[in-house]
Short mmCIF file of C-alpha atoms in Angstrom, two decimals:
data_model
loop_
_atom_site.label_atom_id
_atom_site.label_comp_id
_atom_site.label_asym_id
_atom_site.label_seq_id
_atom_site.Cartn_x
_atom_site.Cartn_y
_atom_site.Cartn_z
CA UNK A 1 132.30 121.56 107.55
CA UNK A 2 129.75 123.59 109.42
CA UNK A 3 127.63 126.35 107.35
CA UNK A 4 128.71 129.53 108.82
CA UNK A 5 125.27 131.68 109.57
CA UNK A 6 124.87 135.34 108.07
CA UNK A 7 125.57 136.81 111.73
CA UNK A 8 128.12 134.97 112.33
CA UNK A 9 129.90 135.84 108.84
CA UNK A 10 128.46 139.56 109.66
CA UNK A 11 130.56 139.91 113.15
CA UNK A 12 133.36 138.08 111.24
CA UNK A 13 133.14 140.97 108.44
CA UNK A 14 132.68 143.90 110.71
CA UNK A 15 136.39 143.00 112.85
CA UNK A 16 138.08 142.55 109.33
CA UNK A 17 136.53 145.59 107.94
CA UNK A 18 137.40 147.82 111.36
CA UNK A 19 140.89 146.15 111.78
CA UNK A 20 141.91 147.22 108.53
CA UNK A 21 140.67 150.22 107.27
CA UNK A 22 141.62 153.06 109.58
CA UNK A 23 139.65 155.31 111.36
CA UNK A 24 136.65 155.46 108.64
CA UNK A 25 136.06 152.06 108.57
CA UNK A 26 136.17 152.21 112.46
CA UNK A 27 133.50 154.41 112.40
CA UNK A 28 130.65 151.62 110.42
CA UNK A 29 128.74 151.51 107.85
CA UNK A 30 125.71 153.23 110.29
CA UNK A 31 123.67 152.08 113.13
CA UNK A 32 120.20 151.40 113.57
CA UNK A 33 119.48 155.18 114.55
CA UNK A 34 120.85 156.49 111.37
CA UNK A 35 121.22 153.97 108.46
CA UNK A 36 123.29 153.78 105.57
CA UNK A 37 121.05 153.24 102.37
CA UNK A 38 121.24 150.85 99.98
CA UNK A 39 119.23 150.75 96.62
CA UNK A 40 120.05 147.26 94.87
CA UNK A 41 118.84 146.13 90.79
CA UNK A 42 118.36 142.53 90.60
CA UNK A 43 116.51 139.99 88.68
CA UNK A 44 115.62 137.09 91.09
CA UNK A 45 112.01 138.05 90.42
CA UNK A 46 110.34 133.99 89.96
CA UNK A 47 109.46 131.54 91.82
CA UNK A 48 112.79 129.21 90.71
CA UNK A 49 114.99 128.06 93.41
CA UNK A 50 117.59 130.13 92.40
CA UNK A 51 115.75 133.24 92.73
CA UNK A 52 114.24 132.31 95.70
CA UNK A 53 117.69 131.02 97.53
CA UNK A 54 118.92 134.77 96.67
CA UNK A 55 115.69 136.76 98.12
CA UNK A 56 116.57 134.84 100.75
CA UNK A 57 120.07 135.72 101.14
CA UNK A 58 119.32 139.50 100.61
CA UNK A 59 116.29 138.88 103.68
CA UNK A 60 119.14 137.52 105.88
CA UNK A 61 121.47 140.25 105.14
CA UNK A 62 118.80 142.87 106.18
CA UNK A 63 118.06 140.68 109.60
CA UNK A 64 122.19 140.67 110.31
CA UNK A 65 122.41 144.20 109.76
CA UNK A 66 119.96 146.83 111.24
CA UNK A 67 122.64 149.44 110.48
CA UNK A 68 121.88 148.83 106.67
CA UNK A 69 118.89 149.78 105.00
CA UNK A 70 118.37 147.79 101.84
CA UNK A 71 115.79 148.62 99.09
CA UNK A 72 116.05 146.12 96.37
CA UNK A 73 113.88 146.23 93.22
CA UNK A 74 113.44 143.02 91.62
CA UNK A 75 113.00 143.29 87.69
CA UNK A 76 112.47 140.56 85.07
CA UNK A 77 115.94 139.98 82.82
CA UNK A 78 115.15 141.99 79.70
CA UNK A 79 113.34 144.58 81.87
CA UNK A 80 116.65 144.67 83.80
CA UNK A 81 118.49 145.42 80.92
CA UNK A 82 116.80 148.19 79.63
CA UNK A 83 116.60 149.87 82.96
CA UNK A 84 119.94 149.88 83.52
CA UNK A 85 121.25 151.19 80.07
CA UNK A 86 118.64 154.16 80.73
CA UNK A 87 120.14 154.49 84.23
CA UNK A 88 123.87 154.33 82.52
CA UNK A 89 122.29 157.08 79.87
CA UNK A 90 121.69 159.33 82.80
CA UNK A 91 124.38 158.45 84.96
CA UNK A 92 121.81 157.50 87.98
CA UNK A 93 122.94 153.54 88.47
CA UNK A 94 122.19 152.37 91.59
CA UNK A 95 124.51 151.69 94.28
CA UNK A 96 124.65 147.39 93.56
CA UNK A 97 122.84 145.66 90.63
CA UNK A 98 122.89 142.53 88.63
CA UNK A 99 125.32 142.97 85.63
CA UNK A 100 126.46 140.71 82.52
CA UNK A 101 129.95 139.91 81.94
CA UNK A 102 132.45 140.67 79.10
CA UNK A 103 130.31 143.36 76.65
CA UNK A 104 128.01 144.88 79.38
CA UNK A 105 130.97 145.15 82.08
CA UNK A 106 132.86 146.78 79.25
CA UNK A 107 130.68 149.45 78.69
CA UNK A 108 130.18 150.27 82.08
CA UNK A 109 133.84 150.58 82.48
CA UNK A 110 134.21 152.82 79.46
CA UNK A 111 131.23 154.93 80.79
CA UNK A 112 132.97 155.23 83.88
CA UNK A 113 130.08 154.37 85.75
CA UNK A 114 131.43 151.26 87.88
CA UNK A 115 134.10 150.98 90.05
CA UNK A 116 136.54 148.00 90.38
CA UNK A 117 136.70 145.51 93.47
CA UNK A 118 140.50 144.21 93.41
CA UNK A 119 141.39 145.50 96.97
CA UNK A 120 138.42 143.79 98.28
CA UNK A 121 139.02 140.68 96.71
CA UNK A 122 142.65 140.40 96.88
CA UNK A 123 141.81 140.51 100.72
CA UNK A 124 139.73 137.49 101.02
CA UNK A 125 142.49 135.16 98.69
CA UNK A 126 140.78 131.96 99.89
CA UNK A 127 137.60 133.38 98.27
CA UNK A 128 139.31 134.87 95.31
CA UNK A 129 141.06 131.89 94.76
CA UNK A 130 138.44 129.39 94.94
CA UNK A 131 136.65 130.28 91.16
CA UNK A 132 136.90 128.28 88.38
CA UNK A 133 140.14 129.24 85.85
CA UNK A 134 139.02 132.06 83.52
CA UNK A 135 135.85 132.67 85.68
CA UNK A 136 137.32 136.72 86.47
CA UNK A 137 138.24 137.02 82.82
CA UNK A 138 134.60 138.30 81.92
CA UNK A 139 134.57 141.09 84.59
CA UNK A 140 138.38 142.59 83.95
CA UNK A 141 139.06 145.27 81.97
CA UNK A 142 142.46 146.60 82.02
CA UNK A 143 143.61 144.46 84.67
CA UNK A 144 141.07 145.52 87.16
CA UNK A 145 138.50 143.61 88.11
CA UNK A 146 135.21 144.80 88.85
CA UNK A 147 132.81 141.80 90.00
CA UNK A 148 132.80 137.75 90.41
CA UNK A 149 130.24 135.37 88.77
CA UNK A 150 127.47 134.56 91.06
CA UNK A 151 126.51 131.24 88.97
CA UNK A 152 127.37 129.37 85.80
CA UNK A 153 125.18 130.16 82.69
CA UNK A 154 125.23 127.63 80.02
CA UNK A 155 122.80 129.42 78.01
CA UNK A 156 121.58 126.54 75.11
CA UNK A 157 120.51 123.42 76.90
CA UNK A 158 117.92 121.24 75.39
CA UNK A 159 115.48 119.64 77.78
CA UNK A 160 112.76 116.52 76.39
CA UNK A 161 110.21 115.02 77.51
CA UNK A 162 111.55 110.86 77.29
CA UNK A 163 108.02 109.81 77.63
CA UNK A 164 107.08 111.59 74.41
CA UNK A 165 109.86 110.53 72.51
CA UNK A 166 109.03 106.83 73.37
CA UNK A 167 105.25 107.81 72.71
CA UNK A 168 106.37 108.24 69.45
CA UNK A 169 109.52 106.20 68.97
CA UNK A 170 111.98 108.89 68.66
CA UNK A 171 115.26 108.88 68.92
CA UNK A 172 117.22 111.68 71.10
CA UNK A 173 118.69 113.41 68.61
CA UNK A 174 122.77 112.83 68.19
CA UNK A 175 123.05 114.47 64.59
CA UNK A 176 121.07 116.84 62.82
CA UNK A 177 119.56 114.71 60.56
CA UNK A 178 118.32 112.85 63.74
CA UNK A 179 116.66 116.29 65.24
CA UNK A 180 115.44 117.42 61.52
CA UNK A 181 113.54 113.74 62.01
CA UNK A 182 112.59 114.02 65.22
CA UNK A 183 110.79 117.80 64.35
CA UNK A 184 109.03 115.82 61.70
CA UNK A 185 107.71 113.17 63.29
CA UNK A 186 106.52 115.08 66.64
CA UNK A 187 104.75 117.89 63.81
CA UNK A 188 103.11 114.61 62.27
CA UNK A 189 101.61 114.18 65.75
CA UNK A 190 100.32 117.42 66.36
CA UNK A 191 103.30 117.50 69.63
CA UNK A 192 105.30 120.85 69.22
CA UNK A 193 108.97 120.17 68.56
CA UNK A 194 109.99 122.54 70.54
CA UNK A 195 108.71 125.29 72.89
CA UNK A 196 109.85 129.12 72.16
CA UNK A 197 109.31 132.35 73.66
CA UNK A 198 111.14 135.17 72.17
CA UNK A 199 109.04 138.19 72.79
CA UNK A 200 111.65 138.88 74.60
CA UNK A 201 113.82 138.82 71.18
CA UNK A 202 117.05 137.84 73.54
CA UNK A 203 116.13 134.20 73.83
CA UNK A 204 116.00 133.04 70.56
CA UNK A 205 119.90 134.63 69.89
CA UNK A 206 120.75 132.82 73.41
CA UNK A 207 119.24 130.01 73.54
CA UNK A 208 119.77 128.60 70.58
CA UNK A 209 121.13 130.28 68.11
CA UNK A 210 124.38 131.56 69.37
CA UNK A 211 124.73 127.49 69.60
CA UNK A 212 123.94 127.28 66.36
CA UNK A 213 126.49 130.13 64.69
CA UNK A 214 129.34 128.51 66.75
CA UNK A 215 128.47 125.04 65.14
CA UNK A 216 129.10 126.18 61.81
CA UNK A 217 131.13 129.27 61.91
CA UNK A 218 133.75 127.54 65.29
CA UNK A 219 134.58 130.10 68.37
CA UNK A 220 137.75 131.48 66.20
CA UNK A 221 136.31 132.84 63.40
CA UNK A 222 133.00 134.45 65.88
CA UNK A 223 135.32 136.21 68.04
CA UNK A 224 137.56 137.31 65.04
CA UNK A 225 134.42 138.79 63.61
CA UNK A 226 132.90 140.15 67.13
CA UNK A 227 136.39 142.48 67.10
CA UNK A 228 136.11 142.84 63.53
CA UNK A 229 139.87 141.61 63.25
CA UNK A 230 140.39 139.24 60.27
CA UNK A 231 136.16 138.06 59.95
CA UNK A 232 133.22 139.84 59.06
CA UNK A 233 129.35 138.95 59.94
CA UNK A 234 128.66 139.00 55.77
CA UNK A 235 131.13 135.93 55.47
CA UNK A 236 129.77 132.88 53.90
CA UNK A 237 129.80 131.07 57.31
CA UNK A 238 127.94 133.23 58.68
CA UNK A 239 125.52 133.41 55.87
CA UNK A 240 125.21 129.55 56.46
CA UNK A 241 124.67 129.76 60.42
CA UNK A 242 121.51 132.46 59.85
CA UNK A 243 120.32 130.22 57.08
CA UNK A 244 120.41 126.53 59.41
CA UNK A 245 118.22 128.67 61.63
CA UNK A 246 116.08 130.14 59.62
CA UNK A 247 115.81 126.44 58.32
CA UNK A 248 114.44 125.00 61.58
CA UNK A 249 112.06 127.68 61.69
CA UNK A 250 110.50 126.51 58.13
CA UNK A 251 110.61 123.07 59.52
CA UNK A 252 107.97 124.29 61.83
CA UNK A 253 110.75 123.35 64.75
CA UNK A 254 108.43 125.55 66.92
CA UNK A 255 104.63 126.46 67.59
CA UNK A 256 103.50 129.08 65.55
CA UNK A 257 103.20 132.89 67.41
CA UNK A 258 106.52 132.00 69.13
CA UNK A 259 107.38 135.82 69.22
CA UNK A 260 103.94 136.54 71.00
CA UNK A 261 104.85 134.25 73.97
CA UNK A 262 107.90 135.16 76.60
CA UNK A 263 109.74 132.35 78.54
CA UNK A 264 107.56 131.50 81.64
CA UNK A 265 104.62 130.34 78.97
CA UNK A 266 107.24 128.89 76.89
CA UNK A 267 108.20 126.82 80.02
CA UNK A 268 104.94 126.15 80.42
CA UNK A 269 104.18 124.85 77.19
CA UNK A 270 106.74 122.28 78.10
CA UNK A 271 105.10 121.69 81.75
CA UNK A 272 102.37 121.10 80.45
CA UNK A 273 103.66 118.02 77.97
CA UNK A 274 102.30 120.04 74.97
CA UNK A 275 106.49 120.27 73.90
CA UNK A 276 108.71 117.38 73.20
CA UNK A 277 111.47 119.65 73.80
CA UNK A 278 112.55 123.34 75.04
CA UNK A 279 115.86 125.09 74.41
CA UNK A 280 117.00 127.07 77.67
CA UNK A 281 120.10 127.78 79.88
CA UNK A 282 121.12 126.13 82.81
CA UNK A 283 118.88 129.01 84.87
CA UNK A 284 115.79 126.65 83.73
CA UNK A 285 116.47 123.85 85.76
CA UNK A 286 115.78 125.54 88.44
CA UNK A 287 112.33 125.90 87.57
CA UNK A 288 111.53 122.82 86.18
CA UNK A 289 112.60 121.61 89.73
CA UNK A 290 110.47 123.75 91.46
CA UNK A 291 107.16 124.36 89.30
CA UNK A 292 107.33 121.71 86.22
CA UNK A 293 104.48 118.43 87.50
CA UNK A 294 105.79 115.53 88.58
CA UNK A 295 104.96 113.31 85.75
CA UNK A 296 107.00 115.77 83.30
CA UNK A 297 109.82 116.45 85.62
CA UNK A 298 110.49 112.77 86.53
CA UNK A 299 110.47 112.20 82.30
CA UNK A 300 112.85 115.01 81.69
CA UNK A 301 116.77 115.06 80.38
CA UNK A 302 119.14 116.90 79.70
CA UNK A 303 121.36 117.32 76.81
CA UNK A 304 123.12 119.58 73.86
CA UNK A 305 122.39 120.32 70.59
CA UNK A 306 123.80 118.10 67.67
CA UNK A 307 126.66 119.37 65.37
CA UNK A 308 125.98 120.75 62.14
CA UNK A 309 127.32 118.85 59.14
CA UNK A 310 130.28 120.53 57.71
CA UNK A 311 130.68 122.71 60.82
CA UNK A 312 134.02 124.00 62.29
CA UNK A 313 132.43 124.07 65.81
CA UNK A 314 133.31 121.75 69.11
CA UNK A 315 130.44 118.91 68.53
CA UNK A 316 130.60 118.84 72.78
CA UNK A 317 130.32 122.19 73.35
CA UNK A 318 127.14 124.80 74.21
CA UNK A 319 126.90 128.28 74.92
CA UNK A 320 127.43 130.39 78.00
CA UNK A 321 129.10 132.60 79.79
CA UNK A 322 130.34 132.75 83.49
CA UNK A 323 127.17 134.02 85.10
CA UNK A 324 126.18 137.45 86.34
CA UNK A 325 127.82 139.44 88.70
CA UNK A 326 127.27 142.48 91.19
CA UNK A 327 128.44 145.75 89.85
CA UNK A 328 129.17 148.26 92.13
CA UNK A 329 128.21 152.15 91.70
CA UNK A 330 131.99 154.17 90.58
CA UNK A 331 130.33 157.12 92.88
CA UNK A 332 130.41 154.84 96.41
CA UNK A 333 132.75 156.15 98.92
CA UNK A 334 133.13 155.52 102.36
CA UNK A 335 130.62 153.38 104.53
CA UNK A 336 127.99 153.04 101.48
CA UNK A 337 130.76 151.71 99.72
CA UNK A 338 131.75 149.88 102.76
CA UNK A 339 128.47 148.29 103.23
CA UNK A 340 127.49 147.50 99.01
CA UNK A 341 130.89 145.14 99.48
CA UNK A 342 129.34 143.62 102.92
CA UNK A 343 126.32 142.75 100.04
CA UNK A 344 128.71 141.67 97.25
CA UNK A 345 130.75 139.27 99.65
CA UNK A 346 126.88 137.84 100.62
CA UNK A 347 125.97 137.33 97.76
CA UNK A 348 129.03 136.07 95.64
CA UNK A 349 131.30 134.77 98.30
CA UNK A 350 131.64 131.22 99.62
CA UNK A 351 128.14 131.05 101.62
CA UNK A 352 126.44 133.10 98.67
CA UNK A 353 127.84 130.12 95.58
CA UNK A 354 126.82 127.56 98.05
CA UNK A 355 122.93 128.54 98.34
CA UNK A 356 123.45 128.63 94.23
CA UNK A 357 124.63 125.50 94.12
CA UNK A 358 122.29 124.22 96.71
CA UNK A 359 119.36 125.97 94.39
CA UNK A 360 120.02 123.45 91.50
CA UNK A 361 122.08 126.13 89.69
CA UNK A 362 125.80 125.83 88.15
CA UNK A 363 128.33 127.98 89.56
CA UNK A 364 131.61 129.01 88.69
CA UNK A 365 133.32 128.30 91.72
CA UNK A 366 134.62 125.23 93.46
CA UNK A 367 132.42 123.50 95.23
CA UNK A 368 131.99 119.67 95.14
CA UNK A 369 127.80 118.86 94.32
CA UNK A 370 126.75 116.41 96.86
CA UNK A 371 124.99 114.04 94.55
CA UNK A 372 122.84 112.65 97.34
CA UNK A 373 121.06 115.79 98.38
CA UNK A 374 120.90 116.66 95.13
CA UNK A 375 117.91 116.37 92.29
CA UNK A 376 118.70 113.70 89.93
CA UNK A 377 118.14 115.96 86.85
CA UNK A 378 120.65 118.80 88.48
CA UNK A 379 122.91 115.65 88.50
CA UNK A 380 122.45 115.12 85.45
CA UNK A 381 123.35 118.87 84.11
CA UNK A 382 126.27 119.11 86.58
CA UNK A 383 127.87 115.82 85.04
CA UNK A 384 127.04 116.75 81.40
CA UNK A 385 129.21 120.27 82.03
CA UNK A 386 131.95 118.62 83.29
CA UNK A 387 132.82 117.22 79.62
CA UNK A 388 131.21 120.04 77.59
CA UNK A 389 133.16 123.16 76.29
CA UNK A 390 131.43 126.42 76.97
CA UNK A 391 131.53 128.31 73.68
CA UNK A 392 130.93 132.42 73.76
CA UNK A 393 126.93 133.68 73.80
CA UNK A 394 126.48 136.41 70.81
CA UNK A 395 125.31 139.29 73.69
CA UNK A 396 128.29 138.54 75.59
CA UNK A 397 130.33 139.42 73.08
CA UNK A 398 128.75 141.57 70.76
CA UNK A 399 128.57 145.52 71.04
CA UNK A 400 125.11 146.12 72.73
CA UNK A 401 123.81 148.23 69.48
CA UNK A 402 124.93 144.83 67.32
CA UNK A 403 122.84 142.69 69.90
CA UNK A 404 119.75 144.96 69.15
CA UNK A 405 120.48 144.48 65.18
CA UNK A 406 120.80 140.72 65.86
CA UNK A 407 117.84 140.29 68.50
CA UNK A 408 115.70 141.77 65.77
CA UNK A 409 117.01 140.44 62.59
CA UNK A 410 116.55 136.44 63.85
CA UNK A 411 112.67 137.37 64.18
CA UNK A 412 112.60 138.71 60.29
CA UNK A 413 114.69 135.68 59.49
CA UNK A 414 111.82 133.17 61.34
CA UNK A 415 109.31 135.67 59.36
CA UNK A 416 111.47 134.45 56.33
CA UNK A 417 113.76 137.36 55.96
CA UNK A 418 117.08 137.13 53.43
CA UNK A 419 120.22 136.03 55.52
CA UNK A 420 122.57 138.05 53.52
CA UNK A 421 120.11 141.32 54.44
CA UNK A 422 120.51 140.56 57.95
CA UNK A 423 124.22 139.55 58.59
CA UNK A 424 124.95 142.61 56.26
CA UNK A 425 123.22 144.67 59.08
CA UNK A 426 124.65 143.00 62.23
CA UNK A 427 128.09 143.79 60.24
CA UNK A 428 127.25 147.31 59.78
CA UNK A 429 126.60 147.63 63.69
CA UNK A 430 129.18 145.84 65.25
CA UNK A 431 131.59 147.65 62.69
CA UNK A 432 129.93 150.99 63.95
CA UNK A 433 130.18 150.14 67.44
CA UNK A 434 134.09 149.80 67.10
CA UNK A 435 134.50 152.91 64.73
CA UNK A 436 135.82 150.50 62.32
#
């Protein structure tokens, strides 16, 4: 089937849009004279594919339509986050940005700040019907729903370096006693384990260990405790989840000053073949297909972390959440409104999940991966999530107060903080956060 072209799906968009809503909609969203402003958040600030195939599709927009002007701000992912709860503080969001589903789309809703995108959506069906099942469930609230996925975020991957592991005659790890080897004998060698970055505290609770609690603790019992129904974060499970982490850390698992270092040098520790392994989501392969050299990219697999002996977790199951969405701004009205959906559909609709797909990235949407065009390691990912459970990622879930409390107790716990001290605290905020 031919790629349609952004002016083509532009025109295509404009005779909908005019044919169907009445005489304001007849009017446009502006004209090159006089043009309607758009401010849009977003965090496709690298030099990944990913981010790259989305500049791309925002530059494209702007060249289809003169009658828009567009002033995105590109911001890294943590920075992101913080701007836009300061924005929400103030009530100053701007008109489109890059949101998280499930907790972060909740609050918005509840802060009234973001407005919901059925009519648009139930307009296109052979769009809205084309997403994976459950893929909307992270952005309704109250049977409204208020953005789609724009990828497919498995957030705890682990990538390695073959060539090392033969170096050293290591086995990929299968169980936990296997990794707990495999950490030892790479430290014996003076190879890191495996690369971290968490100044940006979110990674280490992402990346690895919201893998980690769901291992031990199982999905029921987290999201029992994340609505405080029936399960509480001082349980003994829970106890056991911080302590397996905390455990890797003594095992000097990874290089020492980890919270000094944020993920780009993290990846690059890993580029650069100083890491056996690095624990990322499935937004890293993007990278490693883009920036990582040859002789480590054409070296590097893909799998998932072991199961924990007496777990109650899925042993074929990781991390993630349906990936990040477009919210739009609850005060848009008229053809600023009219033009932020023009964006949206750009950006999230059929043309939009292809360039994802196309940029080595998952996506919750169906869409067949040619295999030939394809890298061999996306290949690799993309056939690995077909049999692999996605399993809830704490921050999606967890009150954003209780994400603070947990971001910042797993650094004490690495600094060799007391579990029961720090679940005891991530109870105490996510019980606060519900008024329970």
């Amino acid at each position: 089937m031919k790629k349609i072209t952004a002016l083509t799906l532009s025109i295509i968009l404009l005779i909908l849009l005019s044919g169907c809503g009445g005489e304001e909609n007849a009017q446009g969203a502006g004209t090159a004279d006089d043009p309607v402003k758009l401010t849009v958040w977003h965090n496709w600030t690298g030099q990944d594919a990913k981010s790259i195939a989305m500049r791309k599709l925002l530059d494209d927009f702007r060249t289809a339509h003169s009658e828009i002007e567009l002033e995105d701000e590109p911001l890294p992912t943590d920075g992101l986050k913080t701007r836009l709860r300061t924005a929400a503080a103030a009530d100053e969001m701007p008109d489109l940005f890059v949101m998280w589903p499930d907790a972060m789309t909740k609050e918005f809703v509840k802060g009234d700040l973001i407005q919901p995108i059925n009519e648009f959506l139930d307009s296109k069906p052979e769009w809205k019907n084309n997403f994976i099942p459950n893929a909307l469930d992270g952005y309704t609230v109250n049977e409204q729903i208020y953005s789609v996925p724009m990828n497919l975020a498995p957030s705890s991957l682990l990538f390695y370096n073959q060539a090392i592991f033969d170096q050293y005659k290591v086995k990929v790890p299968e169980t936990w006693e296997e990794l707990m080897k495999a950490i030892d004998t790479f430290n014996q060698n003076k190879v890191i384990p495996i690369a971290l970055g968490n100044k940006a505290n979110w990674v280490a609770q992402s990346t690895i260990f919201s893998t980690i609690g769901d291992r031990v603790t199982g999905t029921d019992w987290f999201l029992k405790a994340a609505e405080q129904n029936g399960a509480s974060f001082t349980d003994p499970q829970f106890v056991q989840a911080l302590t397996v982490m905390q455990d890797l850390g003594k095992a000097n698992a990874f290089q020492s000053g980890f919270d000094s270092i944020d993920e780009t040098q993290m990846m690059q520790l890993y580029f650069q073949g100083k890491s056996a392994m690095v624990i990322n989501g499935g937004w890293a392969l993007a990278n490693l297909v883009n920036n990582a050299p040859a002789e480590v990219l054409d070296q590097t697999h893909v799998t998932i972390l072991p199961p924990v002996p007496g777990g109650k977790g899925e042993a074929q199951s990781t991390a993630g959440v349906v990936g990040t969405g477009m919210g739009l701004n609850k005060k848009l009205e008229g053809k600023q409104k009219e033009a932020a959906l023009q964006l949206l559909y750009a950006l999230s609709g059929p043309e939009g999940q292809q360039a994802t797909l196309d940029s080595s990235t998952l996506v919750s949407y169906k869409l067949e991966l040619d295999k030939s065009k394809a890298h061999p390691l996306f290949v690799e990912l993309y056939d690995l999530i077909q049999k692999t459970k996605i399993s809830p990622v704490y921050d999606s879930k967890l009150s954003s107060a209780a994400v603070e409390v947990t971001n910042n107790g797993l650094q004490e716990l690495m600094m060799g903080g007391n579990p029961q001290d720090i679940a005891a605290k991530i109870q105490s905020a996510q019980a606060g956060a519900l008024g329970k």
